[in-house]
mmCIF file of C-alpha atoms in Angstrom:
data_model
loop_
_atom_site.group_PDB
_atom_site.id
_atom_site.type_symbol
_atom_site.label_atom_id
_atom_site.label_comp_id
_atom_site.label_asym_id
_atom_site.label_seq_id
_atom_site.Cartn_x
_atom_site.Cartn_y
_atom_site.Cartn_z
ATOM 1 C CA MET W 1 30.392 8.450 -76.565
ATOM 2 C CA THR W 2 31.623 9.289 -73.175
ATOM 3 C CA ARG W 3 31.526 6.855 -70.104
ATOM 4 C CA LEU W 4 30.283 8.180 -67.156
ATOM 5 C CA ALA W 5 32.045 7.625 -63.816
ATOM 6 C CA PRO W 6 30.917 5.077 -61.228
ATOM 7 C CA ARG W 7 30.741 7.972 -58.844
ATOM 8 C CA THR W 8 28.753 9.791 -60.830
ATOM 9 C CA LEU W 9 26.257 6.702 -61.644
ATOM 10 C CA PHE W 10 26.140 5.935 -58.088
ATOM 11 C CA PHE W 11 24.942 9.763 -57.078
ATOM 12 C CA ALA W 12 22.544 9.927 -60.061
ATOM 13 C CA GLY W 13 20.921 6.782 -58.911
ATOM 14 C CA PHE W 14 21.082 8.071 -55.020
ATOM 15 C CA ALA W 15 19.032 11.294 -56.305
ATOM 16 C CA PHE W 16 16.754 9.418 -58.901
ATOM 17 C CA VAL W 17 15.861 6.958 -55.728
ATOM 18 C CA LEU W 18 14.930 10.104 -53.566
ATOM 19 C CA ALA W 19 12.898 11.650 -56.397
ATOM 20 C CA LEU W 20 10.910 8.608 -57.073
ATOM 21 C CA ALA W 21 10.216 8.093 -53.321
ATOM 22 C CA ALA W 22 9.179 11.929 -52.860
ATOM 23 C CA LEU W 23 7.102 11.448 -55.969
ATOM 24 C CA TRP W 24 5.420 8.133 -54.637
ATOM 25 C CA HIS W 25 4.779 9.899 -51.125
ATOM 26 C CA GLY W 26 3.389 13.021 -52.948
ATOM 27 C CA PRO W 27 1.545 14.032 -56.012
ATOM 28 C CA LEU W 28 1.929 10.761 -58.314
ATOM 29 C CA GLY W 29 1.418 8.001 -55.764
ATOM 30 C CA ASN W 30 -0.728 9.948 -52.977
ATOM 31 C CA GLY W 31 1.007 7.616 -50.302
ATOM 32 C CA ALA W 32 0.305 10.419 -47.690
ATOM 33 C CA ALA W 33 -3.151 10.972 -48.681
ATOM 34 C CA ARG W 34 -3.860 6.997 -48.531
ATOM 35 C CA TYR W 35 -2.304 6.439 -45.526
ATOM 36 C CA VAL W 36 -4.050 9.008 -43.602
ATOM 37 C CA ALA W 37 -7.487 7.888 -44.995
ATOM 38 C CA TYR W 38 -6.328 4.250 -44.044
ATOM 39 C CA THR W 39 -5.397 4.930 -40.360
ATOM 40 C CA GLU W 40 -8.440 7.332 -39.790
ATOM 41 C CA SER W 41 -10.995 4.510 -41.210
ATOM 42 C CA ILE W 42 -9.254 1.988 -38.989
ATOM 43 C CA GLY W 43 -9.488 4.155 -36.190
ATOM 44 C CA ASN W 44 -12.938 5.283 -36.730
ATOM 45 C CA GLN W 45 -13.911 1.300 -37.183
ATOM 46 C CA ALA W 46 -12.546 0.769 -33.439
ATOM 47 C CA LEU W 47 -14.674 3.693 -32.284
ATOM 48 C CA VAL W 48 -17.854 1.861 -33.834
ATOM 49 C CA ASN W 49 -16.845 -1.373 -32.391
ATOM 50 C CA TRP W 50 -16.507 -0.044 -28.980
ATOM 51 C CA GLU W 51 -19.447 2.267 -29.550
ATOM 52 C CA MET W 52 -17.750 5.552 -28.759
ATOM 53 C CA ASP W 53 -17.963 6.867 -32.393
ATOM 54 C CA GLY W 54 -19.943 9.727 -31.234
ATOM 55 C CA GLN W 55 -18.092 10.782 -28.057
ATOM 56 C CA VAL W 56 -14.246 10.561 -29.779
ATOM 57 C CA ALA W 57 -12.822 11.780 -32.909
ATOM 58 C CA VAL W 58 -9.668 10.113 -34.667
ATOM 59 C CA MET W 59 -7.089 12.201 -36.713
ATOM 60 C CA THR W 60 -3.901 11.412 -38.254
ATOM 61 C CA ALA W 61 -0.957 13.629 -37.502
ATOM 62 C CA ARG W 62 -0.540 15.962 -40.461
ATOM 63 C CA ASP W 63 1.697 18.620 -41.784
ATOM 64 C CA PRO W 64 3.847 16.589 -41.884
ATOM 65 C CA VAL W 65 2.283 13.595 -41.779
ATOM 66 C CA GLU W 66 3.438 10.858 -39.159
ATOM 67 C CA ARG W 67 2.292 7.489 -38.060
ATOM 68 C CA ARG W 68 0.466 8.952 -35.187
ATOM 69 C CA LEU W 69 -2.979 9.065 -33.938
ATOM 70 C CA TRP W 70 -4.673 11.677 -31.875
ATOM 71 C CA LEU W 71 -7.760 10.849 -30.239
ATOM 72 C CA ALA W 72 -10.125 13.745 -28.921
ATOM 73 C CA GLY W 73 -13.387 13.741 -27.114
ATOM 74 C CA ASN W 74 -14.983 12.707 -23.840
ATOM 75 C CA ALA W 75 -13.726 9.347 -22.550
ATOM 76 C CA ASN W 76 -13.004 8.435 -18.638
ATOM 77 C CA ASP W 77 -9.573 7.169 -17.832
ATOM 78 C CA PHE W 78 -10.281 3.494 -18.423
ATOM 79 C CA GLN W 79 -11.633 4.233 -21.825
ATOM 80 C CA ARG W 80 -8.721 6.335 -22.625
ATOM 81 C CA GLU W 81 -6.079 3.854 -21.668
ATOM 82 C CA GLN W 82 -8.058 1.069 -23.536
ATOM 83 C CA LEU W 83 -8.394 3.116 -26.714
ATOM 84 C CA VAL W 84 -4.760 3.778 -26.845
ATOM 85 C CA LEU W 85 -3.934 0.111 -26.039
ATOM 86 C CA ILE W 86 -6.388 -1.128 -29.092
ATOM 87 C CA LEU W 87 -5.136 1.511 -31.368
ATOM 88 C CA ASP W 88 -1.385 1.002 -30.875
ATOM 89 C CA GLN W 89 -1.742 -2.572 -31.987
ATOM 90 C CA VAL W 90 -2.453 -1.559 -35.541
ATOM 91 C CA PRO W 91 0.892 -2.340 -37.290
ATOM 92 C CA SER W 92 0.996 0.874 -39.411
ATOM 93 C CA ILE W 93 0.272 3.238 -36.231
ATOM 94 C CA GLY W 94 3.363 4.090 -34.525
ATOM 95 C CA ASP W 95 1.876 6.103 -31.530
ATOM 96 C CA VAL W 96 -1.521 7.056 -29.882
ATOM 97 C CA ASN W 97 -1.792 10.083 -27.856
ATOM 98 C CA TRP W 98 -4.893 12.153 -26.648
ATOM 99 C CA TRP W 99 -5.482 15.728 -27.504
ATOM 100 C CA SER W 100 -5.361 17.892 -24.533
ATOM 101 C CA GLU W 101 -8.441 19.447 -23.091
ATOM 102 C CA GLU W 102 -6.573 22.705 -22.275
ATOM 103 C CA GLY W 103 -5.621 23.044 -25.830
ATOM 104 C CA GLY W 104 -2.976 21.962 -27.863
ATOM 105 C CA THR W 105 -1.440 18.563 -27.862
ATOM 106 C CA VAL W 106 0.381 16.130 -25.273
ATOM 107 C CA ARG W 107 3.840 15.650 -26.469
ATOM 108 C CA GLY W 108 4.500 12.069 -27.368
ATOM 109 C CA GLU W 109 7.648 10.152 -28.279
ATOM 110 C CA PRO W 110 9.741 11.531 -31.059
ATOM 111 C CA MET W 111 8.648 10.553 -34.597
ATOM 112 C CA LEU W 112 10.067 10.832 -37.876
ATOM 113 C CA PRO W 113 8.113 12.169 -40.620
ATOM 114 C CA MET W 114 6.402 9.661 -42.985
ATOM 115 C CA ILE W 115 8.439 11.162 -45.790
ATOM 116 C CA VAL W 116 11.523 10.807 -44.219
ATOM 117 C CA GLU W 117 11.043 7.003 -43.136
ATOM 118 C CA ILE W 118 9.971 6.426 -46.858
ATOM 119 C CA GLU W 119 13.345 8.293 -47.956
ATOM 120 C CA LEU W 120 15.272 6.168 -45.718
ATOM 121 C CA ALA W 121 13.731 3.117 -46.437
ATOM 122 C CA ALA W 122 14.085 3.665 -50.183
ATOM 123 C CA LEU W 123 17.932 4.441 -49.597
ATOM 124 C CA ALA W 124 18.433 1.200 -47.531
ATOM 125 C CA ALA W 125 16.936 -0.483 -50.572
ATOM 126 C CA TYR W 126 19.032 1.165 -53.079
ATOM 127 C CA ALA W 127 22.050 0.231 -50.622
ATOM 128 C CA LEU W 128 21.149 -3.434 -50.597
ATOM 129 C CA GLY W 129 20.865 -3.665 -54.586
ATOM 130 C CA ILE W 130 24.465 -1.765 -54.893
ATOM 131 C CA MET W 131 25.814 -4.241 -52.488
ATOM 132 C CA LEU W 132 24.104 -7.380 -54.412
ATOM 133 C CA ALA W 133 25.304 -5.903 -57.579
ATOM 134 C CA TYR W 134 28.878 -5.863 -55.881
ATOM 135 C CA LEU W 135 29.021 -9.281 -54.597
ATOM 136 C CA HIS W 136 27.602 -10.647 -58.241
ATOM 137 C CA ALA W 137 30.327 -8.728 -60.265
ATOM 138 C CA LEU W 138 32.919 -10.441 -57.459
ATOM 139 C CA ARG W 139 31.447 -13.808 -58.264
ATOM 140 C CA ARG W 140 31.424 -13.377 -62.149
ATOM 141 C CA HIS W 141 35.157 -11.654 -61.725
ATOM 142 C CA ALA W 142 36.286 -14.707 -59.843
ATOM 143 C CA ARG W 143 34.358 -17.761 -61.994
ATOM 144 C CA ARG W 144 36.012 -15.882 -64.893
ATOM 145 C CA ASN W 145 39.280 -17.030 -63.793
ATOM 146 C CA ASP W 146 38.282 -20.396 -62.463
ATOM 147 C CA TYR W 147 39.772 -23.090 -64.499
ATOM 148 C CA ILE W 148 37.955 -26.322 -63.737
#
C-alpha cells in the first residue's frame, strides 16, 4: 500500500472542505435559500410591527446571495432612516439600502458574496484544525522523550 505525501493530504483536505461548503450553500443544504427566507421574514416582520407592510417591500440581494437587504416603496425620510437603523441591527444582515426610485439600486458598501464568506469560514476552521493537530503531534513527540 502506498502512502500519500503530507502535502497531497493537505490539499485533498483543502479541496474537500471547499466542496462540502459549496454543497451546503447550494444543492444539499440549501443554505442560501434558507438565509434568504429567514432575512426576508425578519424584514417583513419589522414592517408589520411598524405598520408599513403595505407601503414598503423587503428583498434580499440575490445572484449572488449577499447579506444585504433592499427596501423599496413609499416612505418619508424619517421612516427610511429608521427602517435602515432597525434592520441593520439584525445580526445576520450586513447592510440595508433603499432601492432607487429612478430605477436601479443605490450602491452600498462593498460586500462579499455569501458563498465566499462561507468558503473563507470553512477554510479558517480547516486551518485551525490543522494547527491543533500539529500542536498535538508536537506534544506527543515531546512527551515520548520525557523521562519522569
